[in-house]
Amino acid sequence: MSDSVSDCTERRSAVTEAEVEALVRGICFKTGPPRFLGVEVEWLVHELRQPQLPIPPTRLEAAYAALRTLPLRSALTVEPGGQLELSSPPAASLMECIGSVSADLDAVRATLREAGLGLSGYGHDPWNPPNRFLHEPRYDAMERYLDRAGPEGRAMMCSSASVQVCLDAGYEEPGPLGHGRRWWLAHQLGPVLVAAFAHSPVAQGRRTGWRSTRQSLWTAMDPGRSSAPPLGGEPRASWARHVLDAPVMCVRAPDGPWDVPEGMSFRAWTRSATPPDRADLDYHLTTLFPPVRPRGHLELRMIDAQPGDDGWIVPLAVTAALFDDPEAAETAYRTVKPLAERADSLPAPRNPLWRDAARYGLADPELHEAAVACFAAAAEALPRLGATSEVLDAVAEFTDRYVAQGRCPADDLLSQFHGRSLGQSLGRSHGRSHGQLYGKDIRT
């Protein structure tokens, strides 16, 4: 959502359909040994004392102005509804990634605390309706486009938050760390990650019927924008076709509102009398939101924001282990392969497997069984990736608390409904880290 592309650039030479396909093939899967890891953590910003109250825009603007003066290693960006995102630089190890983002988050929280504000890790705002904070041409056009299909797009823009894990595409050659296997695994392991880390069962003070309301939004949105391409073909070719056939969200303009065409694919644009240029292609790529987005590396977008200051570390560690350790990757592949039949050959996230993961979490027996096996493989692999004992303990605690029992963080929120109002329940629990819940600091 916070992809950095200039609002409008001078028009350069137009790109043809064949040039688009060649460019997409070249830039979206950069293969080689998996060496780097990254994470993007999104947060809801809230009042410290009464987190359910909306923050006046002027206070939020002042807080972000103060945050932009901090010497952070991560890129700090703002989402349309005022959510905060930190995007780590590529890290050479799991612990390097955890250490740099944790230090940045400490600095961010200290600055926000001075303003009476804090961060909450919910996959979807449990209190307030969508309310846009950023009023820029990109988001004005995005809102107009998404509103055509229903209210889910606006809720995604303004009310959702996630933990996005970024992994190298992998080797050109086949095998557990080959890019073809990793592309396939990301889509088939995705529902297990959705189910295990679901943390958005509430919206506007009411149960939604989904463990991951955030994932349900992606399922209901415009399929040309939020669906994955078919998995049967070669990844580069499949993604290039997907990019060309995806609808154009908007055509940028130097002045005034941007045009929001209806029913025009990027392929059709290249064949028009006023075809796009390379900058238009770069921008178009940032408006596609599949559950796994190739950006040279693989960006896994299906994990809800997690409870507590350090809850984001567990999905990062587990996902890194299941992809970057060859033994764990092979175990994960064998574990999720039988689940693929439930997808009915439909693209993620609009198939029964992904829908069941979002609705039921680990209460689904097959997803529960797969999660148990995958978390066990990750636990064995993490020492080989250099994880500290604190990180290992955090993964073990999450496994015992949730995975082993067929539960996910959303179940904790649902249980808090009994006997208290939503504001009281969530107001009391916000801000506790997994480290605090389990009696330890898991960051370094």
XYZ file of C-alpha atoms in Angstrom:
444
model
C 0.000 0.000 0.000
C 2.795 2.452 0.761
C 4.813 1.696 -2.370
C 6.956 4.681 -3.160
C 6.337 5.964 -6.676
C 6.178 9.620 -7.641
C 2.699 11.011 -8.211
C 3.337 12.006 -11.799
C 6.379 12.049 -14.038
C 7.178 13.490 -17.440
C 6.017 11.177 -20.208
C 8.799 9.174 -21.753
C 8.618 6.825 -24.715
C 5.659 4.448 -24.758
C 6.093 0.755 -23.989
C 4.660 -1.949 -26.182
C 2.904 -5.078 -25.010
C 6.000 -7.179 -25.778
C 8.258 -4.721 -23.936
C 5.996 -4.839 -20.880
C 6.177 -8.624 -20.788
C 9.978 -8.579 -21.101
C 10.351 -5.902 -18.419
C 8.080 -7.682 -15.958
C 9.892 -10.971 -16.498
C 13.206 -9.263 -15.823
C 12.414 -7.198 -12.747
C 9.961 -9.277 -10.719
C 11.942 -12.506 -10.124
C 15.638 -11.896 -9.425
C 17.093 -15.295 -8.709
C 20.138 -16.403 -6.753
C 20.948 -17.911 -3.364
C 18.538 -16.729 -0.640
C 20.698 -14.243 1.270
C 18.461 -11.455 2.458
C 15.341 -11.120 4.578
C 13.027 -8.225 5.284
C 9.822 -7.371 7.081
C 7.174 -4.662 6.803
C 5.201 -4.099 9.988
C 2.005 -2.065 9.975
C 0.330 -0.686 13.091
C -2.827 1.120 14.095
C -2.025 4.344 15.923
C -4.235 5.020 18.931
C -4.750 7.103 22.037
C -2.752 5.603 24.904
C -5.455 5.991 27.549
C -8.523 5.312 25.418
C -7.390 3.403 22.325
C -10.907 3.130 20.933
C -11.170 6.910 20.419
C -10.258 8.284 16.966
C -7.263 10.628 16.874
C -7.835 14.152 15.524
C -5.948 14.542 12.219
C -3.938 17.512 13.484
C -2.536 15.431 16.358
C -1.658 12.598 14.000
C 0.018 14.988 11.559
C 2.123 16.445 14.372
C 3.101 12.988 15.582
C 4.218 11.904 12.117
C 6.179 15.109 11.668
C 8.082 14.260 14.855
C 8.648 10.662 13.727
C 10.153 11.804 10.439
C 12.979 13.504 12.335
C 14.129 10.179 13.834
C 17.289 8.517 12.436
C 15.618 5.209 11.591
C 17.128 2.387 9.559
C 13.677 1.316 8.405
C 11.610 3.318 5.955
C 8.691 4.983 7.739
C 5.529 5.477 5.707
C 1.894 6.288 6.414
C -1.063 4.287 5.130
C -4.273 5.959 3.869
C -6.103 5.599 7.191
C -3.160 6.871 9.232
C -1.658 3.443 9.964
C 2.092 3.475 10.472
C 4.407 1.172 8.534
C 8.079 0.412 9.067
C 9.849 -1.389 6.218
C 13.194 -2.889 7.140
C 16.242 -2.689 4.900
C 17.356 -6.050 3.476
C 19.040 -7.960 6.304
C 21.706 -10.639 5.994
C 20.231 -12.676 8.857
C 17.085 -13.155 10.876
C 18.581 -11.604 13.994
C 19.899 -8.592 12.075
C 16.387 -7.977 10.774
C 14.827 -8.364 14.225
C 17.419 -6.150 15.874
C 17.156 -3.237 13.439
C 13.348 -3.138 13.371
C 13.088 -3.547 17.144
C 15.415 -0.587 17.696
C 13.394 1.533 15.276
C 10.134 0.561 16.969
C 11.550 1.507 20.373
C 12.373 4.975 19.033
C 8.977 5.331 17.354
C 7.084 4.303 20.490
C 9.064 6.688 22.682
C 8.234 9.610 20.386
C 4.563 8.664 20.135
C 4.348 8.225 23.894
C 5.360 11.863 24.362
C 2.300 12.760 22.281
C 0.036 10.454 24.298
C -0.179 7.957 21.449
C 0.686 4.278 20.996
C 0.674 1.410 18.511
C -1.695 -1.561 18.354
C -1.191 -4.744 16.350
C -4.652 -5.708 15.077
C -5.225 -7.007 11.569
C -8.302 -4.780 11.383
C -9.320 -1.803 13.500
C -11.769 -3.313 16.027
C -13.334 0.006 16.998
C -13.796 2.588 14.275
C -15.219 2.725 10.734
C -12.836 3.466 7.844
C -11.723 7.075 7.840
C -9.140 8.310 5.387
C -6.253 10.356 6.772
C -4.225 10.862 3.603
C -5.866 12.906 0.860
C -3.578 12.554 -2.124
C -4.298 11.923 -5.817
C -3.192 8.271 -5.520
C -5.559 7.489 -2.690
C -8.399 9.599 -4.053
C -8.223 7.559 -7.253
C -7.800 4.269 -5.392
C -10.860 4.949 -3.271
C -12.982 5.831 -6.309
C -11.841 2.698 -8.114
C -12.338 0.303 -5.186
C -15.712 1.768 -4.217
C -17.111 0.460 -7.501
C -16.835 -3.104 -6.189
C -18.086 -2.469 -2.642
C -16.987 -1.213 0.791
C -14.192 -3.757 1.298
C -11.562 -1.727 -0.547
C -12.069 1.337 1.613
C -11.848 -0.798 4.767
C -8.641 -2.374 3.491
C -7.132 1.050 2.824
C -8.043 2.655 6.119
C -8.593 -0.062 8.733
C -6.185 -2.942 8.101
C -2.638 -3.727 9.233
C -0.302 -6.626 8.554
C 3.091 -8.248 8.980
C 4.602 -8.691 5.523
C 7.626 -10.977 5.234
C 9.993 -10.365 2.318
C 12.116 -13.261 1.007
C 14.560 -13.648 -1.845
C 13.009 -15.276 -4.904
C 15.441 -18.212 -4.686
C 17.695 -20.132 -7.035
C 17.033 -20.325 -10.748
C 17.499 -24.085 -10.501
C 14.820 -26.444 -9.113
C 14.892 -27.777 -5.571
C 13.632 -26.718 -2.113
C 15.140 -23.236 -2.532
C 14.395 -22.851 -6.241
C 12.241 -19.901 -7.259
C 9.520 -22.095 -8.755
C 9.175 -24.120 -5.561
C 9.241 -21.008 -3.360
C 6.562 -19.321 -5.509
C 4.333 -22.386 -5.231
C 5.029 -22.839 -1.506
C 4.202 -19.219 -0.727
C 0.702 -19.678 -2.140
C 0.044 -23.088 -0.568
C 1.598 -22.313 2.821
C -0.211 -18.961 2.790
C -3.481 -20.347 4.205
C -1.587 -21.983 7.091
C -0.016 -18.612 7.912
C -3.397 -16.877 7.596
C -4.977 -19.383 9.993
C -2.160 -19.499 12.556
C -1.739 -15.719 12.815
C -5.353 -14.587 12.278
C -5.971 -11.569 14.507
C -8.918 -9.548 13.203
C -12.274 -11.044 14.241
C -13.889 -7.718 15.152
C -14.882 -4.575 13.234
C -16.727 -1.535 14.581
C -17.255 -3.317 17.900
C -18.901 -6.417 16.428
C -17.845 -9.938 15.595
C -17.510 -10.354 11.845
C -17.694 -14.155 11.632
C -14.082 -14.307 10.387
C -10.941 -15.017 12.386
C -9.159 -12.809 9.836
C -11.503 -10.045 8.729
C -8.523 -8.452 7.019
C -8.079 -11.480 4.766
C -11.810 -11.557 4.053
C -11.501 -8.034 2.637
C -8.872 -9.150 0.150
C -11.064 -12.090 -0.837
C -14.035 -9.824 -1.560
C -12.157 -7.125 -3.461
C -11.661 -6.720 -7.199
C -10.191 -10.079 -8.290
C -8.072 -8.503 -11.013
C -6.208 -6.584 -8.344
C -6.022 -8.871 -5.320
C -5.949 -12.380 -6.823
C -2.878 -14.450 -7.585
C -2.166 -15.657 -11.110
C -2.657 -19.357 -11.902
C 0.052 -21.533 -10.363
C 0.286 -24.096 -13.127
C 2.717 -22.223 -15.383
C 6.217 -20.834 -15.168
C 6.161 -18.021 -12.552
C 7.626 -15.264 -14.719
C 5.279 -15.933 -17.627
C 2.241 -16.257 -15.358
C 2.987 -13.018 -13.557
C 3.684 -11.106 -16.778
C 0.305 -12.183 -18.197
C -1.356 -11.257 -14.917
C 0.178 -7.771 -14.984
C -0.936 -7.184 -18.567
C -4.477 -8.454 -17.977
C -4.988 -6.637 -14.656
C -7.272 -3.584 -14.807
C -5.696 -0.153 -14.725
C -6.560 1.568 -11.465
C -5.803 5.111 -12.571
C -4.015 7.277 -15.102
C -1.926 9.901 -13.390
C -2.154 13.571 -14.260
C 0.084 16.552 -13.418
C -2.879 18.625 -12.269
C -6.326 17.861 -10.918
C -7.826 14.468 -10.115
C -6.473 11.389 -11.818
C -8.595 9.549 -14.350
C -10.085 6.262 -13.129
C -10.889 4.226 -16.254
C -13.455 1.480 -16.172
C -12.701 -1.952 -17.558
C -9.360 -1.114 -19.208
C -6.577 -3.663 -18.776
C -2.941 -2.672 -19.004
C -2.727 -4.793 -22.163
C -5.541 -2.774 -23.718
C -3.795 0.443 -22.677
C -0.628 -0.572 -24.558
C -2.764 -1.076 -27.679
C -4.528 2.290 -27.377
C -3.844 5.568 -29.147
C -2.208 6.952 -25.981
C -0.161 4.009 -24.650
C 1.609 3.986 -21.260
C 5.317 4.517 -20.657
C 7.756 2.757 -18.330
C 6.790 4.976 -15.392
C 3.143 4.018 -15.907
C 4.132 0.351 -15.812
C 6.128 0.843 -12.610
C 3.139 2.556 -11.049
C 0.704 -0.116 -12.251
C 2.792 -2.777 -10.501
C 2.349 -0.958 -7.178
C -1.449 -1.081 -7.534
C -1.597 -4.900 -7.649
C -2.180 -6.543 -4.262
C -2.030 -10.345 -4.588
C -1.257 -12.400 -1.464
C 2.272 -12.999 -2.805
C 3.740 -10.127 -4.803
C 6.986 -10.568 -6.748
C 9.109 -7.428 -6.575
C 12.451 -8.956 -7.410
C 11.943 -10.668 -4.063
C 8.746 -12.312 -2.794
C 6.501 -10.198 -0.575
C 4.144 -12.351 1.530
C 1.124 -10.181 2.314
C -1.296 -12.549 4.072
C -0.340 -12.284 7.765
C -2.415 -10.123 10.136
C -0.713 -7.631 12.437
C 0.042 -9.357 15.725
C -0.709 -8.487 19.368
C 1.900 -6.821 21.533
C 5.074 -4.887 20.966
C 7.034 -7.894 19.694
C 4.339 -10.199 18.328
C 5.511 -9.538 14.751
C 8.742 -11.439 15.441
C 7.084 -14.873 15.616
C 5.577 -14.868 12.076
C 8.807 -13.412 10.724
C 10.906 -16.146 12.341
C 8.574 -19.006 11.423
C 8.188 -17.894 7.812
C 11.923 -17.320 7.347
C 12.672 -20.786 8.702
C 10.132 -22.522 6.457
C 11.522 -20.875 3.333
C 15.241 -20.371 3.895
C 16.197 -23.603 5.648
C 16.273 -26.426 3.042
C 15.099 -29.139 5.446
C 12.233 -27.059 6.805
C 11.266 -25.949 3.285
C 11.052 -29.566 2.165
C 8.929 -30.480 5.209
C 6.618 -27.519 4.593
C 6.259 -28.517 0.923
C 5.297 -32.092 1.767
C 2.960 -30.910 4.530
C 0.911 -28.445 2.489
C 0.870 -30.398 -0.772
C -2.287 -32.371 0.188
C -4.052 -29.108 1.056
C -3.756 -27.947 -2.548
C -6.699 -30.159 -3.505
C -8.990 -27.923 -1.445
C -8.108 -24.957 -3.619
C -10.133 -26.453 -6.521
C -7.571 -24.991 -8.951
C -8.877 -21.502 -8.130
C -6.409 -18.673 -7.518
C -5.621 -17.437 -4.035
C -7.248 -15.971 -2.038
C -10.575 -16.810 -3.732
C -10.599 -20.518 -3.216
C -12.113 -22.670 -0.452
C -8.788 -23.287 1.296
C -7.957 -19.603 1.718
C -11.543 -18.747 2.680
C -11.638 -21.459 5.348
C -8.305 -20.266 6.735
C -9.650 -16.727 7.107
C -12.987 -17.805 8.542
C -12.008 -20.606 10.923
C -8.311 -20.153 11.650
C -6.765 -23.250 13.188
C -10.191 -24.573 14.189
C -10.055 -26.128 10.716
C -8.676 -29.663 11.377
C -6.502 -29.947 8.265
C -5.013 -26.485 8.677
C -4.391 -27.265 12.350
C -2.545 -30.469 11.467
C -0.453 -28.673 8.846
C 0.376 -25.838 11.234
C 1.567 -28.259 13.911
C 3.950 -29.898 11.441
C 5.192 -26.613 9.993
C 5.799 -24.961 13.358
C 7.718 -28.051 14.500
C 9.898 -27.865 11.374
C 10.470 -24.159 11.938
C 11.482 -24.730 15.558
C 14.089 -27.272 14.448
C 15.405 -24.958 11.724
C 15.643 -21.697 13.644
C 18.876 -22.546 15.498
C 20.464 -23.210 12.097
C 19.431 -19.678 11.080
C 21.104 -18.203 14.162
C 17.951 -17.473 16.169
C 18.596 -16.620 19.815
C 17.125 -18.580 22.695
C 14.664 -15.744 23.297
C 13.276 -16.047 19.773
C 13.129 -19.830 20.088
C 11.255 -19.473 23.362
C 8.793 -17.031 21.810
C 8.040 -19.401 18.932
C 7.634 -22.270 21.407
C 5.284 -20.212 23.586
C 3.182 -19.205 20.569
C 3.057 -22.849 19.499
C 1.929 -24.006 22.934
C -0.568 -21.191 23.418
C -2.161 -21.304 19.980
C -0.977 -23.859 17.427
C -0.991 -26.941 19.636
C -4.505 -26.102 20.813
C -5.971 -25.271 17.410
C -6.258 -21.594 18.314
C -5.009 -18.286 16.916
C -4.689 -14.783 18.409
C -8.183 -13.945 17.136
C -9.597 -16.473 19.596
C -8.210 -14.423 22.495
C -10.079 -11.359 21.242
C -13.288 -13.310 20.840
C -13.021 -14.698 24.357
C -12.727 -11.150 25.732
C -16.272 -10.392 24.604
C -17.716 -12.368 27.488
C -18.543 -10.182 30.461
C -17.039 -6.901 29.253
C -17.597 -4.250 26.643
C -15.257 -4.285 23.678
C -13.631 -1.007 24.681
C -12.878 -2.275 28.180
C -11.558 -5.614 26.962
C -9.248 -4.357 24.265
C -8.305 -1.228 26.140
C -6.918 -3.332 28.967
C -4.986 -5.715 26.747
C -3.480 -3.403 24.125
C 0.255 -2.873 24.146
C 1.266 -6.079 25.885
C 4.039 -7.789 23.990
C 4.484 -11.517 23.644
C 7.577 -10.929 25.739
C 5.473 -9.377 28.484
C 2.803 -12.019 28.196
C 5.350 -14.766 28.530
C 7.652 -12.960 30.944
C 10.619 -12.279 28.636
C 11.986 -9.876 26.016
C 12.209 -11.730 22.705
C 13.821 -9.135 20.471
C 17.557 -9.775 20.895
